[in-house]
Amino acid sequence: MSNVLEVTDLRRSFQQGGETIAVLRGVDLSVGAGEIVALVGPSGSGKSTLLQAVGLLEGGFEGSIRIAGEEAARLDAQGRTRVRRDSLGFIYQFHHLLPDFTAAENVVLPALIRGGTRAAAQERAETLLAALGLANRMAHRPSALSGGEQQRVAVARALANRPALVLADEPTGNLDEHTADIVLAEFLRLVRGEGSAALVATHNERLAAKMDRVVRLHDGILA
Ligand code: ADP
Ligand code: MG
């Protein structure tokens, strides 16, 4: 099957106090359809920088980023928004849920923004939240949920539009070890069931070992 992500010779530097720091020095990475890849590296190695580039959230890089077969690295803002909306899902260390909306509404919104019907969006949200054990938390606001529940809602939101590729940056990094294990296992089970691919940044080798493949960021390149 074709790759959902093909990154070729990705380079990203930052200017800091008159110095140039080369964080990504020619990253090559392919992720197959439905494949779950752990992106491992110590703090400061450039995991978030790589995910932000692949997520088309920040410019300033050189190289090629093909997402679902389309060269996305040099799209204009409108094109980047389209690829993010149609092909990508995002999960961060902190949930970034909208505080004034319920769990269900937070999961419904991506589908509405994409142009789906409210009924279909609602059904999809309820299916995902129920699969994550949140059937009786749908009407709760984020502030009324535990940290693990908040991250489960963020997982459901990321999967709402059936993305080809989920990008997750330390998705359980803010949870205690026991909760992190449970939420990661649920995340992996759901992503596998959906057939989405995922690129998951973590500095936790134990969590990385549960994924299909591990790539390591070291000195600005992947090994
Ligand atoms: P990780 O996610 O692996 O911890 P990051 O991608 O956040 O690493 O950071 C990699 C390096 O890039 C760090 O040295 C960090 O200080 C630097 N960096 C990240 N973003 C910026 C920025 N906007 N400006 C300057 N330096 C940055
Ligand atoms: Mg990071």
Coordinates of C-alpha atoms and ligand atoms in Angstrom, one line a residue:
M1 CA 0.0 0.0 0.0
S2 CA 1.1 3.6 -0.6
N3 CA 2.7 5.7 2.1
V4 CA 0.6 8.3 3.9
L5 CA 3.7 10.3 4.7
E6 CA 7.0 10.7 2.8
V7 CA 9.4 13.2 4.3
T8 CA 12.6 13.7 2.3
D9 CA 15.7 15.7 3.3
L10 CA 13.7 17.9 5.8
R11 CA 15.9 20.7 7.3
R12 CA 14.9 23.2 9.9
S13 CA 17.2 25.7 11.6
F14 CA 16.5 28.4 14.2
Q15 CA 18.3 31.7 14.7
Q16 CA 19.2 32.3 18.3
G17 CA 21.3 35.2 19.5
G18 CA 23.1 35.6 16.2
E19 CA 23.7 31.9 16.0
T20 CA 22.1 29.3 13.7
I21 CA 21.0 26.1 15.4
A22 CA 20.3 23.3 12.9
V23 CA 17.7 21.1 14.6
L24 CA 16.6 19.0 11.6
R25 CA 19.6 18.2 9.3
G26 CA 18.0 16.1 6.6
V27 CA 15.3 13.9 8.0
D28 CA 13.9 11.1 5.8
L29 CA 10.8 9.3 7.0
S30 CA 8.1 7.2 5.4
V31 CA 4.9 6.0 7.2
G32 CA 2.8 3.4 5.5
A33 CA -1.0 3.4 5.5
G34 CA -2.2 2.2 8.9
E35 CA 1.3 2.1 10.4
I36 CA 1.9 3.4 13.9
V37 CA 5.4 4.8 14.3
A38 CA 7.0 6.0 17.5
L39 CA 9.3 9.1 17.1
V40 CA 11.8 8.8 20.0
G41 CA 14.5 11.2 21.1
P42 CA 15.6 13.0 24.2
S43 CA 14.1 16.4 25.1
G44 CA 15.3 19.1 22.8
S45 CA 16.2 16.6 20.0
G46 CA 13.6 18.2 17.6
K47 CA 10.5 15.9 17.9
S48 CA 8.1 18.7 18.2
T49 CA 9.9 20.7 15.4
L50 CA 9.5 17.7 13.1
L51 CA 5.8 17.1 14.0
Q52 CA 5.0 20.8 13.5
A53 CA 6.6 20.7 10.1
V54 CA 4.7 17.6 9.1
G55 CA 1.5 19.1 10.5
L56 CA 2.0 22.1 8.2
L57 CA 1.8 24.3 11.3
E58 CA 5.0 26.2 10.7
G59 CA 7.0 27.2 7.7
G60 CA 10.7 27.9 7.6
F61 CA 11.9 24.4 6.6
E62 CA 13.4 23.0 3.5
G63 CA 12.7 19.6 2.0
S64 CA 9.7 17.6 0.8
I65 CA 6.6 16.5 2.8
R66 CA 4.2 14.3 0.9
I67 CA 0.9 13.7 2.7
A68 CA -1.5 11.2 1.2
G69 CA 0.4 11.5 -2.1
E70 CA 0.3 15.2 -2.3
E71 CA 3.4 17.5 -2.0
A72 CA 2.4 19.7 0.9
A73 CA 5.6 21.5 1.9
R74 CA 5.0 24.5 -0.4
L75 CA 1.2 24.8 -0.4
D76 CA -0.3 28.2 0.4
A77 CA -2.2 28.8 3.6
Q78 CA -5.5 27.6 2.1
G79 CA -4.0 24.4 0.8
R80 CA -2.3 23.7 4.2
T81 CA -5.6 24.1 5.9
R82 CA -7.3 21.7 3.5
V83 CA -4.6 19.0 4.0
R84 CA -4.8 19.4 7.8
R85 CA -8.6 19.2 7.8
D86 CA -8.9 16.3 5.3
S87 CA -5.9 14.1 6.1
L88 CA -4.4 14.9 9.5
G89 CA -5.5 14.6 13.2
F90 CA -3.6 16.2 16.0
I91 CA -3.1 15.3 19.7
Y92 CA -0.8 17.3 22.0
Q93 CA 0.6 16.8 25.5
F94 CA -2.1 19.2 26.8
H95 CA -5.6 18.5 25.5
H96 CA -6.4 22.0 24.0
L97 CA -10.1 21.2 24.2
L98 CA -12.4 24.2 24.0
P99 CA -13.4 24.9 27.6
D100 CA -16.9 26.2 26.9
F101 CA -18.0 23.2 24.9
T102 CA -18.9 19.7 26.1
A103 CA -16.8 16.6 25.3
A104 CA -19.3 15.7 22.6
E105 CA -19.3 19.2 21.1
N106 CA -15.5 19.2 21.0
V107 CA -15.5 16.1 18.9
V108 CA -18.4 17.2 16.7
L109 CA -16.8 20.5 15.7
P110 CA -14.1 19.1 13.3
A111 CA -16.7 17.4 11.2
L112 CA -18.9 20.5 11.1
I113 CA -16.0 22.6 10.1
R114 CA -15.3 20.1 7.3
G115 CA -18.9 20.4 6.1
G116 CA -20.6 17.3 7.4
T117 CA -24.1 17.2 8.8
R118 CA -24.7 17.7 12.5
A119 CA -26.4 14.3 12.7
A120 CA -23.5 12.5 11.2
A121 CA -21.0 14.4 13.3
Q122 CA -23.0 13.7 16.4
E123 CA -23.2 10.0 15.7
R124 CA -19.5 9.8 14.9
A125 CA -18.6 11.6 18.1
E126 CA -20.8 9.4 20.2
T127 CA -19.3 6.2 18.6
L128 CA -15.7 7.4 19.3
L129 CA -16.4 8.6 22.8
A130 CA -18.2 5.4 23.7
A131 CA -15.3 3.4 22.3
L132 CA -13.0 5.3 24.7
G133 CA -15.3 4.5 27.7
L134 CA -16.7 8.0 27.9
A135 CA -20.4 7.2 27.1
N136 CA -21.5 8.9 30.3
R137 CA -19.1 11.9 30.0
M138 CA -20.4 13.3 26.7
A139 CA -22.1 16.3 28.3
H140 CA -19.3 17.2 30.6
R141 CA -17.1 20.2 30.0
P142 CA -13.3 19.6 29.9
S143 CA -12.9 21.2 33.4
A144 CA -15.2 18.5 34.8
L145 CA -13.1 15.6 33.4
S146 CA -10.0 14.0 34.7
G147 CA -6.7 14.4 32.9
G148 CA -7.0 10.9 31.4
E149 CA -10.6 11.6 30.3
Q150 CA -9.5 14.9 28.7
Q151 CA -6.9 13.2 26.7
R152 CA -9.4 10.5 25.6
V153 CA -11.6 13.3 24.3
A154 CA -8.6 14.8 22.4
V155 CA -8.0 11.3 20.9
A156 CA -11.7 11.2 19.8
R157 CA -11.4 14.7 18.3
A158 CA -8.3 13.8 16.4
L159 CA -10.0 10.8 14.8
A160 CA -13.3 12.5 14.1
N161 CA -12.7 13.1 10.4
R162 CA -11.0 9.7 9.8
P163 CA -7.6 11.2 9.1
A164 CA -5.1 9.1 7.1
L165 CA -2.4 10.2 9.6
V166 CA -2.6 11.2 13.3
L167 CA 0.2 13.3 14.6
A168 CA 0.7 13.0 18.4
D169 CA 3.2 15.0 20.4
E170 CA 3.8 13.3 23.8
P171 CA 0.1 12.5 24.0
T172 CA 0.3 10.9 27.4
G173 CA 3.2 13.0 28.7
N174 CA 1.0 14.9 31.1
L175 CA -0.5 11.8 32.7
D176 CA 0.7 9.6 35.6
E177 CA 2.3 6.4 34.5
H178 CA -0.7 4.1 35.1
T179 CA -3.2 6.4 33.3
A180 CA -0.6 7.0 30.5
D181 CA -0.5 3.2 29.9
I182 CA -4.2 2.9 29.7
V183 CA -4.8 5.9 27.5
L184 CA -2.0 4.9 25.1
A185 CA -3.4 1.4 24.8
E186 CA -6.8 2.7 24.0
F187 CA -5.4 5.2 21.6
L188 CA -3.5 2.4 19.8
R189 CA -6.5 0.1 19.7
L190 CA -8.7 2.8 18.3
V191 CA -6.2 4.0 15.7
R192 CA -5.6 0.4 14.6
G193 CA -9.4 -0.2 14.4
E194 CA -9.9 2.9 12.3
G195 CA -7.0 2.0 10.0
S196 CA -5.3 5.4 10.5
A197 CA -1.6 5.8 10.5
A198 CA 0.1 7.6 13.4
L199 CA 3.4 9.3 14.2
V200 CA 3.8 9.5 17.9
A201 CA 6.5 11.5 19.6
T202 CA 7.6 10.2 23.0
H203 CA 10.7 10.1 25.1
N204 CA 9.3 7.0 26.8
E205 CA 10.9 3.8 25.4
R206 CA 8.4 1.6 27.1
L207 CA 5.5 3.3 25.4
A208 CA 7.4 3.4 22.1
A209 CA 7.9 -0.4 22.2
K210 CA 4.1 -0.8 21.9
M211 CA 4.0 0.7 18.5
D212 CA 4.7 -0.9 15.1
R213 CA 8.1 0.7 14.5
V214 CA 10.4 3.0 16.3
V215 CA 12.5 5.8 14.7
R216 CA 15.1 7.7 16.6
L217 CA 16.0 11.4 16.2
H218 CA 19.6 12.0 16.9
D219 CA 21.8 14.9 15.9
G220 CA 19.1 16.1 13.6
I221 CA 18.6 12.9 11.5
L222 CA 16.5 9.8 12.0
A223 CA 18.0 6.4 12.5
Ligands
ADP1 P1 11.7 18.1 21.5 O1 10.2 18.2 21.1 O2 12.4 16.8 21.0 O3 11.9 18.2 23.0 P2 11.9 20.6 20.1 O4 11.5 20.3 18.7 O5 10.9 21.3 21.0 O6 12.5 19.3 20.8 O7 13.2 21.5 20.1 C1 14.4 21.2 19.4 C2 15.4 22.3 19.5 O8 14.9 23.4 18.7 C3 15.6 22.8 20.9 O9 17.0 23.1 21.1 C4 14.8 24.1 21.0 O10 15.4 25.0 21.9 C5 14.9 24.6 19.5 N1 13.7 25.3 19.2 C6 12.5 24.9 19.0 N2 11.6 25.8 18.6 C7 12.3 27.0 18.5 C8 12.0 28.3 18.2 N3 10.8 28.7 17.8 N4 13.1 29.2 18.2 C9 14.3 28.8 18.5 N5 14.7 27.6 18.9 C10 13.7 26.7 18.9
MG2 MG 8.5 18.4 22.2

